[in-house]
Coordinates of C-alpha atoms in Angstrom, one line a residue:
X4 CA 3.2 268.5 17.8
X5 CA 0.2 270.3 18.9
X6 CA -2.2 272.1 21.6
X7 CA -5.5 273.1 21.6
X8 CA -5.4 276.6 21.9
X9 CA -7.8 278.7 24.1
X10 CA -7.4 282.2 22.6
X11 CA -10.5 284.4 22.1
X12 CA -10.6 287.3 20.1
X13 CA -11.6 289.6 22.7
X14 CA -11.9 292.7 20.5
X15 CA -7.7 292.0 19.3
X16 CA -9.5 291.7 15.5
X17 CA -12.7 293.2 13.8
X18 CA -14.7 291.7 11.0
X19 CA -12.1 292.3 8.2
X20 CA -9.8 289.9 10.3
X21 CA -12.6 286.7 10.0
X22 CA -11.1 283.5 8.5
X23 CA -13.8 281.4 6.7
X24 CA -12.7 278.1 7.5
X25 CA -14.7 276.5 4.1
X26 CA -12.4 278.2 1.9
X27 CA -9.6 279.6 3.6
X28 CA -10.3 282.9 2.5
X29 CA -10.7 286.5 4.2
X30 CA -14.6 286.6 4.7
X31 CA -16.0 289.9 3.3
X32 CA -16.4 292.3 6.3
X33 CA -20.2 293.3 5.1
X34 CA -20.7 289.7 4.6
X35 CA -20.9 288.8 8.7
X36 CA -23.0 291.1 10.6
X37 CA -21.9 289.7 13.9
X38 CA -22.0 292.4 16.9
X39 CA -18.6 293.5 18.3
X40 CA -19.8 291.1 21.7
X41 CA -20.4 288.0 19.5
X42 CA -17.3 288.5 17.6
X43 CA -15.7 288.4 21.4
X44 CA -15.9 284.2 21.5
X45 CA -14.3 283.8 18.1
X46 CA -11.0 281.7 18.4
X47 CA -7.8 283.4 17.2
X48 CA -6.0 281.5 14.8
X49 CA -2.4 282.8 13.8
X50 CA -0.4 281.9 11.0
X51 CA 0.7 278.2 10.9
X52 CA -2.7 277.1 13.2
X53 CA -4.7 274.2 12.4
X54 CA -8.6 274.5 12.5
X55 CA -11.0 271.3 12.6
X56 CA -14.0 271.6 10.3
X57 CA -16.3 268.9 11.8
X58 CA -18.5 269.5 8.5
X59 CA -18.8 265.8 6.8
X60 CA -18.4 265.5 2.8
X61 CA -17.8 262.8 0.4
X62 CA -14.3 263.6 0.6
X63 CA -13.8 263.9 4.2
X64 CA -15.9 261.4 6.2
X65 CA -15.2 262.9 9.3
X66 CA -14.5 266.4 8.5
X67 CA -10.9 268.2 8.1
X68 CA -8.4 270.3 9.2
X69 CA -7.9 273.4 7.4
X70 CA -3.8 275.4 7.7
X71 CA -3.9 278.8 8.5
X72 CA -1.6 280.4 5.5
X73 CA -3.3 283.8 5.3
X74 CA -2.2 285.9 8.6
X75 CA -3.6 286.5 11.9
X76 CA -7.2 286.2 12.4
X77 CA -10.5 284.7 14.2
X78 CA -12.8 281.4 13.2
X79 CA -16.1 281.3 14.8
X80 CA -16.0 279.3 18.2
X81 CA -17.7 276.4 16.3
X82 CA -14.1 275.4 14.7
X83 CA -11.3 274.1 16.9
X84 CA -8.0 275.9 16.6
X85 CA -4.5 273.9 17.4
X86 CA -1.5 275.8 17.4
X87 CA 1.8 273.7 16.6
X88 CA 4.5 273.2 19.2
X89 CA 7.3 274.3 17.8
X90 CA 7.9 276.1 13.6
X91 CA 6.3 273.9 11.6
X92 CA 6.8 273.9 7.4
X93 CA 3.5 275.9 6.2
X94 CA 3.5 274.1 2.6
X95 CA 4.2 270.6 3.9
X96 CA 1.7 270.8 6.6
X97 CA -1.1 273.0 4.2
X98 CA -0.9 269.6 2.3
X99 CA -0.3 266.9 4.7
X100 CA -3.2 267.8 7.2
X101 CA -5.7 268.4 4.6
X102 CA -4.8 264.6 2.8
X103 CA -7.8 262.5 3.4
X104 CA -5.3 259.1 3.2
X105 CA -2.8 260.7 6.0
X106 CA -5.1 262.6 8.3
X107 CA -8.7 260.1 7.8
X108 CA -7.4 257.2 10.2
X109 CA -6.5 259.7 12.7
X110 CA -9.7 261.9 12.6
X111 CA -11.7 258.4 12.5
X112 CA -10.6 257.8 15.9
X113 CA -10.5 260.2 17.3
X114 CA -13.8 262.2 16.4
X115 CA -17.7 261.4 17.3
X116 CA -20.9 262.1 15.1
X117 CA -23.2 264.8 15.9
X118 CA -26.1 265.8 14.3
X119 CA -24.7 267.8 10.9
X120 CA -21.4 267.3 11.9
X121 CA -17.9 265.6 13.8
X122 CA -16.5 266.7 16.8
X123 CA -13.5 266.4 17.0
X124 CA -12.3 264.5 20.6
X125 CA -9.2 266.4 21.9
X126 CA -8.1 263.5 24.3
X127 CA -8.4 261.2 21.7
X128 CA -6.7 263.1 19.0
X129 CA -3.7 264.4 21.4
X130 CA -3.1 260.3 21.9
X131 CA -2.3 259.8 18.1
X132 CA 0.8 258.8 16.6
X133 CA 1.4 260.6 13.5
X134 CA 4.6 259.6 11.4
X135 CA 5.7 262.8 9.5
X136 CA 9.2 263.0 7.8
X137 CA 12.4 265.1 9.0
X138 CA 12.1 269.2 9.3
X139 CA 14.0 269.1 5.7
X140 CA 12.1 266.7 4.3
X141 CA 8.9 268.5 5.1
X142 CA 10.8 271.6 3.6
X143 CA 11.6 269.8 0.8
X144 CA 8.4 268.1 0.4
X145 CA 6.6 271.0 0.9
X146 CA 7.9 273.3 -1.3
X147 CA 7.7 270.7 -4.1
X148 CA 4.0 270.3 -3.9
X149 CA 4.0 274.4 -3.4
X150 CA 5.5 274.7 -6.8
X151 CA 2.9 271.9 -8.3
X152 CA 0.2 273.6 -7.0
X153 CA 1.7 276.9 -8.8
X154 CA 1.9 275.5 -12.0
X155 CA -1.4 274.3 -11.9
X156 CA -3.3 277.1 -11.3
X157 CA -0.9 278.8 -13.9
X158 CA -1.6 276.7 -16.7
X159 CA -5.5 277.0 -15.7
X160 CA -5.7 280.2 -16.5
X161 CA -3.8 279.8 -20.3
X162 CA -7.1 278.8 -21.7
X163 CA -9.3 281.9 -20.0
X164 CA -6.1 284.2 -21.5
X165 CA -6.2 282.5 -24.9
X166 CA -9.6 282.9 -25.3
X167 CA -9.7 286.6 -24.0
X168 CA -6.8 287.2 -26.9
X169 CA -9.1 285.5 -29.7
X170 CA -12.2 287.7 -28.6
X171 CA -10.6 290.8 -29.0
X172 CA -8.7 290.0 -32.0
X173 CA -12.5 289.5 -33.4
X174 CA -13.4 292.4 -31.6
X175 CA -10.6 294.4 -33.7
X176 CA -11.2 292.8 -37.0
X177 CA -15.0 294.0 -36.9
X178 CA -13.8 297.1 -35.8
X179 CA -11.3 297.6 -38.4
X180 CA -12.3 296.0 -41.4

């Protein structure tokens, strides 16, 4: 379903373009001083790629992969970067691959413990069987826990509105009265 892919950034993306792994999230370009050579052996990650964050945690005993869902861009070289085989769901597999139940069995045999962190294998790994579901049930599936995931964060941010409403309405009673 997947290859490891060898693409280097080569000066194709400056430093508004890094991914940070961790968080998924645009770094901030004054936020990586990296020189325009160094930034040369980042990986390019596109849209739909997988990247392997050997970094260990509670939750994920032998690190994690991490969906692309923000664009075109580069990882430092430290992060592995598997492009899929063929158009994959992005929801289904944003969810699936970063599920500690579906994706822990695989990554514990197929990675090997280094000082601060896993490395991923990529014999090892490319040798797993991994059951997934039809291309519409991943759609389906996908979407669903999209849509989950929406509502969540939407109904976290009631309180923070709530309470913004009843500070100024204090605000405009002291003012007012």
């Amino acid at each position: 379903m997947f290859f490891k892919s060898k693409l280097k950034n080569n000066s194709l993306f400056s430093s508004d373009k890094i991914i940070s792994v961790a968080t998924m999230t645009w770094k901030k370009p004054d936020a990586s001083r990296s020189s325009d050579d160094y930034m040369k052996t980042y990986n390019i990650a596109k849209m739909g790629d997988i990247v392997f964050e050997g970094h260990t945690t509670k939750e994920f005993a032998n690190g994690r992969f991490v969906e692309n869902t923000l664009g075109d861009g580069i990882v430092s070289h430290i992060f592995d970067v598997y492009s899929p085989v063929m158009k994959l769901d992005l929801f289904y597999w944003k969810y699936f691959i970063h599920n500690e139940r579906s994706i822990g069995p695989l990554l514990k045999r197929s990675t090997t413990n280094a000082r601060m962190m896993s490395n991923l294998v990529e014999r090892d790994v490319l040798k797993q069987f991994l059951p997934v579901p039809s291309s519409t049930e991943q759609s389906s599936i996908g979407h669903m826990l999209h849509l989950i995931d929406n509502l969540i964060a939407a109904n976290e941010q009631v309180p923070k509105l709530v309470i913004k409403i009843v500070k100024n309405s204090h605000v405009n009673l002291l003012l007012f009265n």
